[in-house]
Amino acid sequence: MSRALRLTQLLQLLRRHRRPVAGQALADALGISLRTLYRDIETLREQGADLSGEAGVGYLLAPSDTLPPLTLPPAEIDALVLGLRWVAARTEPALAEAARDALARIAHVLPAARREALRDSGLRVGPSRAGSKVPPARLQAVREAVGSQQRLKFGYEDAQGQRTERTVWPFALGYFDEVPMLAAWCEGREDFRHFRLDRIRQVRVLEDRYLVPRATLLRRWQKAQGIAPDWLDRS
């Protein structure tokens, strides 16, 4: 492994954690000695990485709005291309445009050879068999309510055509091939509920935010459903 690639992988390891990571754990993950790790930490700091911590305490990478020059292995380039192309093909226009912008931003900071590999990737996303049944404006409104932790009010039709009025706390939106699904805390049922977006009618985003943090709702829902946290949730 080249040193440049090792430094990139060290940055990636640090990005996966929101708490300080022990130097020995980082060294073991990279297959290097602690002495080499300490040198790599200092190199990243000299290159502008906002790294806090020290030996015996652990290291934490501060979030940043800027992208440093990237060196990505082929498998990570494939994952980026495929994932962002899926978003561009299967979501509403605002999020699709964001995916295309993200791909262009990442391409801009890649070395020339890796940039060409990203642009020339043979991985493509095929058309959905189900097609879109949800108006883009509805999908965008629900997605933004999840992000801003705002209450939603809407009419909902179940599989038998029965309609009810719901006021919910939306905390997760699942993009399935058939139809997106909203996970939310329902005020009327006082429990977690799942809603197909193609059965939602007359969505209103209420001005007030719900009272429980979205992260707390997400953890409670995962526990209730027996869903294991993904790598972002575990870090």
PDB file of C-alpha atoms in Angstrom:
ATOM      1  CA  MET A   1       0.000   0.000   0.000  1.00  0.00           C
ATOM      2  CA  SER A   2       1.377   3.427  -0.937  1.00  0.00           C
ATOM      3  CA  ARG A   3       1.693   6.014   1.807  1.00  0.00           C
ATOM      4  CA  ALA A   4      -0.782   8.307   0.028  1.00  0.00           C
ATOM      5  CA  LEU A   5      -3.403   5.556   0.001  1.00  0.00           C
ATOM      6  CA  ARG A   6      -2.665   4.714   3.628  1.00  0.00           C
ATOM      7  CA  LEU A   7      -3.205   8.356   4.643  1.00  0.00           C
ATOM      8  CA  THR A   8      -6.498   8.374   2.744  1.00  0.00           C
ATOM      9  CA  GLN A   9      -7.628   5.207   4.517  1.00  0.00           C
ATOM     10  CA  LEU A  10      -6.622   6.693   7.878  1.00  0.00           C
ATOM     11  CA  LEU A  11      -8.787   9.746   7.147  1.00  0.00           C
ATOM     12  CA  GLN A  12     -11.640   7.464   6.176  1.00  0.00           C
ATOM     13  CA  LEU A  13     -11.332   5.484   9.401  1.00  0.00           C
ATOM     14  CA  LEU A  14     -11.423   8.684  11.433  1.00  0.00           C
ATOM     15  CA  ARG A  15     -14.478   9.972   9.516  1.00  0.00           C
ATOM     16  CA  ARG A  16     -16.421   6.885  10.594  1.00  0.00           C
ATOM     17  CA  HIS A  17     -16.191   7.786  14.280  1.00  0.00           C
ATOM     18  CA  ARG A  18     -17.755  10.603  16.241  1.00  0.00           C
ATOM     19  CA  ARG A  19     -15.697   9.868  19.344  1.00  0.00           C
ATOM     20  CA  PRO A  20     -11.905   9.643  19.849  1.00  0.00           C
ATOM     21  CA  VAL A  21     -10.371   6.442  18.477  1.00  0.00           C
ATOM     22  CA  ALA A  22      -7.403   4.822  20.199  1.00  0.00           C
ATOM     23  CA  GLY A  23      -4.156   4.954  18.260  1.00  0.00           C
ATOM     24  CA  GLN A  24      -3.648   1.200  18.632  1.00  0.00           C
ATOM     25  CA  ALA A  25      -7.083   0.511  17.122  1.00  0.00           C
ATOM     26  CA  LEU A  26      -6.220   2.695  14.119  1.00  0.00           C
ATOM     27  CA  ALA A  27      -2.808   1.078  13.719  1.00  0.00           C
ATOM     28  CA  ASP A  28      -4.321  -2.421  13.865  1.00  0.00           C
ATOM     29  CA  ALA A  29      -6.954  -1.513  11.267  1.00  0.00           C
ATOM     30  CA  LEU A  30      -4.257  -0.272   8.888  1.00  0.00           C
ATOM     31  CA  GLY A  31      -1.768  -3.041   9.663  1.00  0.00           C
ATOM     32  CA  ILE A  32       0.975  -0.618  10.725  1.00  0.00           C
ATOM     33  CA  SER A  33       2.961   0.067  13.876  1.00  0.00           C
ATOM     34  CA  LEU A  34       2.013   2.719  16.420  1.00  0.00           C
ATOM     35  CA  ARG A  35       5.158   4.667  15.523  1.00  0.00           C
ATOM     36  CA  THR A  36       4.096   4.762  11.870  1.00  0.00           C
ATOM     37  CA  LEU A  37       0.597   5.793  12.883  1.00  0.00           C
ATOM     38  CA  TYR A  38       1.917   8.728  14.914  1.00  0.00           C
ATOM     39  CA  ARG A  39       3.954   9.884  11.925  1.00  0.00           C
ATOM     40  CA  ASP A  40       0.888   9.624   9.681  1.00  0.00           C
ATOM     41  CA  ILE A  41      -1.185  11.627  12.174  1.00  0.00           C
ATOM     42  CA  GLU A  42       1.392  14.418  12.132  1.00  0.00           C
ATOM     43  CA  THR A  43       1.508  14.343   8.318  1.00  0.00           C
ATOM     44  CA  LEU A  44      -2.263  14.751   8.122  1.00  0.00           C
ATOM     45  CA  ARG A  45      -2.098  17.680  10.540  1.00  0.00           C
ATOM     46  CA  GLU A  46       0.614  19.316   8.443  1.00  0.00           C
ATOM     47  CA  GLN A  47      -1.649  18.903   5.386  1.00  0.00           C
ATOM     48  CA  GLY A  48      -4.449  20.764   7.145  1.00  0.00           C
ATOM     49  CA  ALA A  49      -6.563  18.011   8.726  1.00  0.00           C
ATOM     50  CA  ASP A  50      -8.239  19.252  11.926  1.00  0.00           C
ATOM     51  CA  LEU A  51      -7.186  16.339  14.129  1.00  0.00           C
ATOM     52  CA  SER A  52      -7.482  16.579  17.901  1.00  0.00           C
ATOM     53  CA  GLY A  53      -6.135  14.136  20.472  1.00  0.00           C
ATOM     54  CA  GLU A  54      -2.826  12.581  21.379  1.00  0.00           C
ATOM     55  CA  ALA A  55      -1.161   9.276  22.216  1.00  0.00           C
ATOM     56  CA  GLY A  56      -2.954   7.472  25.042  1.00  0.00           C
ATOM     57  CA  VAL A  57      -6.108   9.566  24.607  1.00  0.00           C
ATOM     58  CA  GLY A  58      -7.262   8.830  21.071  1.00  0.00           C
ATOM     59  CA  TYR A  59      -7.816  10.866  17.921  1.00  0.00           C
ATOM     60  CA  LEU A  60     -10.848  12.675  16.533  1.00  0.00           C
ATOM     61  CA  LEU A  61     -11.256  14.306  13.124  1.00  0.00           C
ATOM     62  CA  ALA A  62     -13.336  17.490  13.183  1.00  0.00           C
ATOM     63  CA  PRO A  63     -16.063  17.762  10.515  1.00  0.00           C
ATOM     64  CA  SER A  64     -15.210  19.928   7.526  1.00  0.00           C
ATOM     65  CA  ASP A  65     -17.203  21.465   4.670  1.00  0.00           C
ATOM     66  CA  THR A  66     -14.241  21.172   2.300  1.00  0.00           C
ATOM     67  CA  LEU A  67     -12.960  18.144   0.436  1.00  0.00           C
ATOM     68  CA  PRO A  68      -9.184  17.628   0.445  1.00  0.00           C
ATOM     69  CA  PRO A  69      -7.504  15.974  -2.547  1.00  0.00           C
ATOM     70  CA  LEU A  70      -8.672  12.362  -2.596  1.00  0.00           C
ATOM     71  CA  THR A  71      -7.009   9.092  -3.489  1.00  0.00           C
ATOM     72  CA  LEU A  72      -9.675   6.428  -3.773  1.00  0.00           C
ATOM     73  CA  PRO A  73      -9.181   2.750  -4.646  1.00  0.00           C
ATOM     74  CA  PRO A  74     -11.216   1.395  -7.585  1.00  0.00           C
ATOM     75  CA  ALA A  75     -13.826  -0.341  -5.388  1.00  0.00           C
ATOM     76  CA  GLU A  76     -14.638   2.919  -3.566  1.00  0.00           C
ATOM     77  CA  ILE A  77     -14.959   4.757  -6.881  1.00  0.00           C
ATOM     78  CA  ASP A  78     -17.381   2.061  -8.081  1.00  0.00           C
ATOM     79  CA  ALA A  79     -19.411   2.366  -4.872  1.00  0.00           C
ATOM     80  CA  LEU A  80     -19.626   6.155  -5.205  1.00  0.00           C
ATOM     81  CA  VAL A  81     -20.614   6.079  -8.860  1.00  0.00           C
ATOM     82  CA  LEU A  82     -23.246   3.374  -8.412  1.00  0.00           C
ATOM     83  CA  GLY A  83     -24.735   4.904  -5.273  1.00  0.00           C
ATOM     84  CA  LEU A  84     -24.951   8.446  -6.618  1.00  0.00           C
ATOM     85  CA  ARG A  85     -26.307   7.279  -9.976  1.00  0.00           C
ATOM     86  CA  TRP A  86     -29.015   5.327  -8.119  1.00  0.00           C
ATOM     87  CA  VAL A  87     -29.988   8.483  -6.220  1.00  0.00           C
ATOM     88  CA  ALA A  88     -29.978  10.515  -9.434  1.00  0.00           C
ATOM     89  CA  ALA A  89     -32.243   7.964 -11.143  1.00  0.00           C
ATOM     90  CA  ARG A  90     -34.658   7.048  -8.340  1.00  0.00           C
ATOM     91  CA  THR A  91     -35.373  10.180  -6.300  1.00  0.00           C
ATOM     92  CA  GLU A  92     -37.066  13.532  -6.766  1.00  0.00           C
ATOM     93  CA  PRO A  93     -35.370  16.247  -8.889  1.00  0.00           C
ATOM     94  CA  ALA A  94     -33.856  18.222  -5.987  1.00  0.00           C
ATOM     95  CA  LEU A  95     -32.071  15.197  -4.509  1.00  0.00           C
ATOM     96  CA  ALA A  96     -31.149  13.856  -7.948  1.00  0.00           C
ATOM     97  CA  GLU A  97     -29.483  17.172  -8.785  1.00  0.00           C
ATOM     98  CA  ALA A  98     -27.621  17.083  -5.470  1.00  0.00           C
ATOM     99  CA  ALA A  99     -26.311  13.604  -6.330  1.00  0.00           C
ATOM    100  CA  ARG A 100     -25.021  14.796  -9.695  1.00  0.00           C
ATOM    101  CA  ASP A 101     -23.380  17.814  -8.039  1.00  0.00           C
ATOM    102  CA  ALA A 102     -21.743  15.578  -5.429  1.00  0.00           C
ATOM    103  CA  LEU A 103     -20.327  13.318  -8.136  1.00  0.00           C
ATOM    104  CA  ALA A 104     -18.907  16.330  -9.972  1.00  0.00           C
ATOM    105  CA  ARG A 105     -17.417  17.715  -6.735  1.00  0.00           C
ATOM    106  CA  ILE A 106     -15.742  14.409  -5.922  1.00  0.00           C
ATOM    107  CA  ALA A 107     -14.405  14.108  -9.484  1.00  0.00           C
ATOM    108  CA  HIS A 108     -12.913  17.594  -9.195  1.00  0.00           C
ATOM    109  CA  VAL A 109     -10.663  16.670  -6.246  1.00  0.00           C
ATOM    110  CA  LEU A 110      -9.530  13.272  -7.538  1.00  0.00           C
ATOM    111  CA  PRO A 111      -6.147  12.774  -9.211  1.00  0.00           C
ATOM    112  CA  ALA A 112      -6.436  12.722 -13.008  1.00  0.00           C
ATOM    113  CA  ALA A 113      -6.237   8.925 -13.384  1.00  0.00           C
ATOM    114  CA  ARG A 114      -8.888   8.312 -10.722  1.00  0.00           C
ATOM    115  CA  ARG A 115     -11.059  11.083 -12.196  1.00  0.00           C
ATOM    116  CA  GLU A 116     -11.112   9.315 -15.539  1.00  0.00           C
ATOM    117  CA  ALA A 117     -11.943   6.010 -13.840  1.00  0.00           C
ATOM    118  CA  LEU A 118     -14.920   7.674 -12.133  1.00  0.00           C
ATOM    119  CA  ARG A 119     -16.217   9.297 -15.317  1.00  0.00           C
ATOM    120  CA  ASP A 120     -15.693   6.176 -17.414  1.00  0.00           C
ATOM    121  CA  SER A 121     -17.207   3.736 -14.915  1.00  0.00           C
ATOM    122  CA  GLY A 122     -19.215   0.982 -16.563  1.00  0.00           C
ATOM    123  CA  LEU A 123     -21.636   0.710 -13.646  1.00  0.00           C
ATOM    124  CA  ARG A 124     -25.142   1.862 -14.500  1.00  0.00           C
ATOM    125  CA  VAL A 125     -28.538   1.915 -12.799  1.00  0.00           C
ATOM    126  CA  GLY A 126     -31.355   0.297 -14.746  1.00  0.00           C
ATOM    127  CA  PRO A 127     -34.937   1.597 -14.909  1.00  0.00           C
ATOM    128  CA  SER A 128     -37.278   0.758 -12.075  1.00  0.00           C
ATOM    129  CA  ARG A 129     -39.951  -1.784 -12.980  1.00  0.00           C
ATOM    130  CA  ALA A 130     -42.450  -0.111 -10.698  1.00  0.00           C
ATOM    131  CA  GLY A 131     -41.936   3.429 -11.954  1.00  0.00           C
ATOM    132  CA  SER A 132     -42.571   6.492  -9.833  1.00  0.00           C
ATOM    133  CA  LYS A 133     -45.990   6.567  -8.152  1.00  0.00           C
ATOM    134  CA  VAL A 134     -45.195   9.491  -5.844  1.00  0.00           C
ATOM    135  CA  PRO A 135     -45.333  13.120  -6.992  1.00  0.00           C
ATOM    136  CA  PRO A 136     -41.851  14.678  -6.680  1.00  0.00           C
ATOM    137  CA  ALA A 137     -43.186  17.592  -4.604  1.00  0.00           C
ATOM    138  CA  ARG A 138     -44.637  15.184  -2.033  1.00  0.00           C
ATOM    139  CA  LEU A 139     -41.425  13.186  -1.819  1.00  0.00           C
ATOM    140  CA  GLN A 140     -39.333  16.321  -1.409  1.00  0.00           C
ATOM    141  CA  ALA A 141     -41.649  17.757   1.273  1.00  0.00           C
ATOM    142  CA  VAL A 142     -41.499  14.558   3.323  1.00  0.00           C
ATOM    143  CA  ARG A 143     -37.726  14.217   2.924  1.00  0.00           C
ATOM    144  CA  GLU A 144     -37.155  17.812   4.014  1.00  0.00           C
ATOM    145  CA  ALA A 145     -39.481  17.361   7.012  1.00  0.00           C
ATOM    146  CA  VAL A 146     -37.387  14.367   8.097  1.00  0.00           C
ATOM    147  CA  GLY A 147     -34.249  16.488   7.816  1.00  0.00           C
ATOM    148  CA  SER A 148     -35.667  19.474   9.698  1.00  0.00           C
ATOM    149  CA  GLN A 149     -37.521  17.335  12.297  1.00  0.00           C
ATOM    150  CA  GLN A 150     -40.867  19.004  11.594  1.00  0.00           C
ATOM    151  CA  ARG A 151     -44.265  17.487  12.263  1.00  0.00           C
ATOM    152  CA  LEU A 152     -46.345  16.350   9.305  1.00  0.00           C
ATOM    153  CA  LYS A 153     -50.101  16.217   8.864  1.00  0.00           C
ATOM    154  CA  PHE A 154     -51.693  14.234   6.051  1.00  0.00           C
ATOM    155  CA  GLY A 155     -54.530  11.977   5.002  1.00  0.00           C
ATOM    156  CA  TYR A 156     -53.635   8.301   4.646  1.00  0.00           C
ATOM    157  CA  GLU A 157     -55.418   5.524   2.749  1.00  0.00           C
ATOM    158  CA  ASP A 158     -54.772   1.954   3.862  1.00  0.00           C
ATOM    159  CA  ALA A 159     -54.844  -1.124   1.614  1.00  0.00           C
ATOM    160  CA  GLN A 160     -58.645  -1.346   1.983  1.00  0.00           C
ATOM    161  CA  GLY A 161     -59.136   2.286   0.945  1.00  0.00           C
ATOM    162  CA  GLN A 162     -60.008   3.498   4.449  1.00  0.00           C
ATOM    163  CA  ARG A 163     -58.784   7.058   5.009  1.00  0.00           C
ATOM    164  CA  THR A 164     -57.569   8.503   8.298  1.00  0.00           C
ATOM    165  CA  GLU A 165     -55.985  11.812   9.265  1.00  0.00           C
ATOM    166  CA  ARG A 166     -52.513  11.521  10.758  1.00  0.00           C
ATOM    167  CA  THR A 167     -50.142  13.869  12.546  1.00  0.00           C
ATOM    168  CA  VAL A 168     -46.690  12.312  12.791  1.00  0.00           C
ATOM    169  CA  TRP A 169     -43.079  12.884  13.746  1.00  0.00           C
ATOM    170  CA  PRO A 170     -41.119  11.774  10.645  1.00  0.00           C
ATOM    171  CA  PHE A 171     -37.631  10.440  11.357  1.00  0.00           C
ATOM    172  CA  ALA A 172     -36.682   8.069   8.509  1.00  0.00           C
ATOM    173  CA  LEU A 173     -37.448   7.720   4.800  1.00  0.00           C
ATOM    174  CA  GLY A 174     -36.747   4.441   3.045  1.00  0.00           C
ATOM    175  CA  TYR A 175     -36.239   4.453  -0.743  1.00  0.00           C
ATOM    176  CA  PHE A 176     -37.515   1.086  -1.941  1.00  0.00           C
ATOM    177  CA  ASP A 177     -37.762   0.095  -5.588  1.00  0.00           C
ATOM    178  CA  GLU A 178     -41.566  -0.140  -5.487  1.00  0.00           C
ATOM    179  CA  VAL A 179     -42.385   2.929  -3.384  1.00  0.00           C
ATOM    180  CA  PRO A 180     -40.721   5.082  -0.693  1.00  0.00           C
ATOM    181  CA  MET A 181     -41.763   4.366   2.895  1.00  0.00           C
ATOM    182  CA  LEU A 182     -41.912   6.822   5.783  1.00  0.00           C
ATOM    183  CA  ALA A 183     -41.158   5.731   9.346  1.00  0.00           C
ATOM    184  CA  ALA A 184     -42.696   8.046  11.917  1.00  0.00           C
ATOM    185  CA  TRP A 185     -44.099   8.343  15.417  1.00  0.00           C
ATOM    186  CA  CYS A 186     -47.863   8.702  15.079  1.00  0.00           C
ATOM    187  CA  GLU A 187     -49.428  11.055  17.602  1.00  0.00           C
ATOM    188  CA  GLY A 188     -52.878   9.474  17.276  1.00  0.00           C
ATOM    189  CA  ARG A 189     -51.673   5.857  17.658  1.00  0.00           C
ATOM    190  CA  GLU A 190     -48.929   6.776  20.156  1.00  0.00           C
ATOM    191  CA  ASP A 191     -46.620   4.315  18.446  1.00  0.00           C
ATOM    192  CA  PHE A 192     -44.298   3.890  15.493  1.00  0.00           C
ATOM    193  CA  ARG A 193     -46.005   3.531  12.124  1.00  0.00           C
ATOM    194  CA  HIS A 194     -44.916   3.057   8.505  1.00  0.00           C
ATOM    195  CA  PHE A 195     -46.561   4.909   5.621  1.00  0.00           C
ATOM    196  CA  ARG A 196     -46.351   4.280   1.881  1.00  0.00           C
ATOM    197  CA  LEU A 197     -45.873   7.643   0.215  1.00  0.00           C
ATOM    198  CA  ASP A 198     -48.203   6.710  -2.647  1.00  0.00           C
ATOM    199  CA  ARG A 199     -51.071   6.456  -0.121  1.00  0.00           C
ATOM    200  CA  ILE A 200     -50.395   9.819   1.521  1.00  0.00           C
ATOM    201  CA  ARG A 201     -52.651  12.718   0.517  1.00  0.00           C
ATOM    202  CA  GLN A 202     -52.578  16.475   1.134  1.00  0.00           C
ATOM    203  CA  VAL A 203     -49.311  16.682   3.012  1.00  0.00           C
ATOM    204  CA  ARG A 204     -48.862  19.672   5.287  1.00  0.00           C
ATOM    205  CA  VAL A 205     -45.537  20.459   6.920  1.00  0.00           C
ATOM    206  CA  LEU A 206     -46.357  22.021  10.282  1.00  0.00           C
ATOM    207  CA  GLU A 207     -44.272  24.936  11.541  1.00  0.00           C
ATOM    208  CA  ASP A 208     -43.295  23.436  14.875  1.00  0.00           C
ATOM    209  CA  ARG A 209     -40.632  20.791  15.294  1.00  0.00           C
ATOM    210  CA  TYR A 210     -41.371  17.628  17.209  1.00  0.00           C
ATOM    211  CA  LEU A 211     -40.157  17.309  20.787  1.00  0.00           C
ATOM    212  CA  VAL A 212     -37.935  14.199  20.737  1.00  0.00           C
ATOM    213  CA  PRO A 213     -34.628  14.375  18.785  1.00  0.00           C
ATOM    214  CA  ARG A 214     -34.735  12.438  15.516  1.00  0.00           C
ATOM    215  CA  ALA A 215     -31.697  10.368  16.561  1.00  0.00           C
ATOM    216  CA  THR A 216     -33.522   9.239  19.712  1.00  0.00           C
ATOM    217  CA  LEU A 217     -36.606   8.238  17.732  1.00  0.00           C
ATOM    218  CA  LEU A 218     -34.442   6.364  15.260  1.00  0.00           C
ATOM    219  CA  ARG A 219     -32.703   4.369  18.016  1.00  0.00           C
ATOM    220  CA  ARG A 220     -36.026   3.517  19.700  1.00  0.00           C
ATOM    221  CA  TRP A 221     -37.526   2.441  16.369  1.00  0.00           C
ATOM    222  CA  GLN A 222     -34.511   0.265  15.538  1.00  0.00           C
ATOM    223  CA  LYS A 223     -34.783  -1.432  18.932  1.00  0.00           C
ATOM    224  CA  ALA A 224     -38.540  -1.950  18.587  1.00  0.00           C
ATOM    225  CA  GLN A 225     -38.151  -3.393  15.081  1.00  0.00           C
ATOM    226  CA  GLY A 226     -35.060  -5.462  15.862  1.00  0.00           C
ATOM    227  CA  ILE A 227     -33.031  -3.541  13.283  1.00  0.00           C
ATOM    228  CA  ALA A 228     -29.263  -3.473  13.779  1.00  0.00           C
ATOM    229  CA  PRO A 229     -27.702   0.009  13.496  1.00  0.00           C
ATOM    230  CA  ASP A 230     -25.643   0.612  10.368  1.00  0.00           C
ATOM    231  CA  TRP A 231     -21.977   1.627  10.528  1.00  0.00           C
ATOM    232  CA  LEU A 232     -22.801   5.341  10.839  1.00  0.00           C
ATOM    233  CA  ASP A 233     -25.071   4.688  13.815  1.00  0.00           C
ATOM    234  CA  ARG A 234     -22.472   2.516  15.562  1.00  0.00           C
ATOM    235  CA  SER A 235     -19.588   4.997  15.304  1.00  0.00           C
TER     236      SER A 235
END
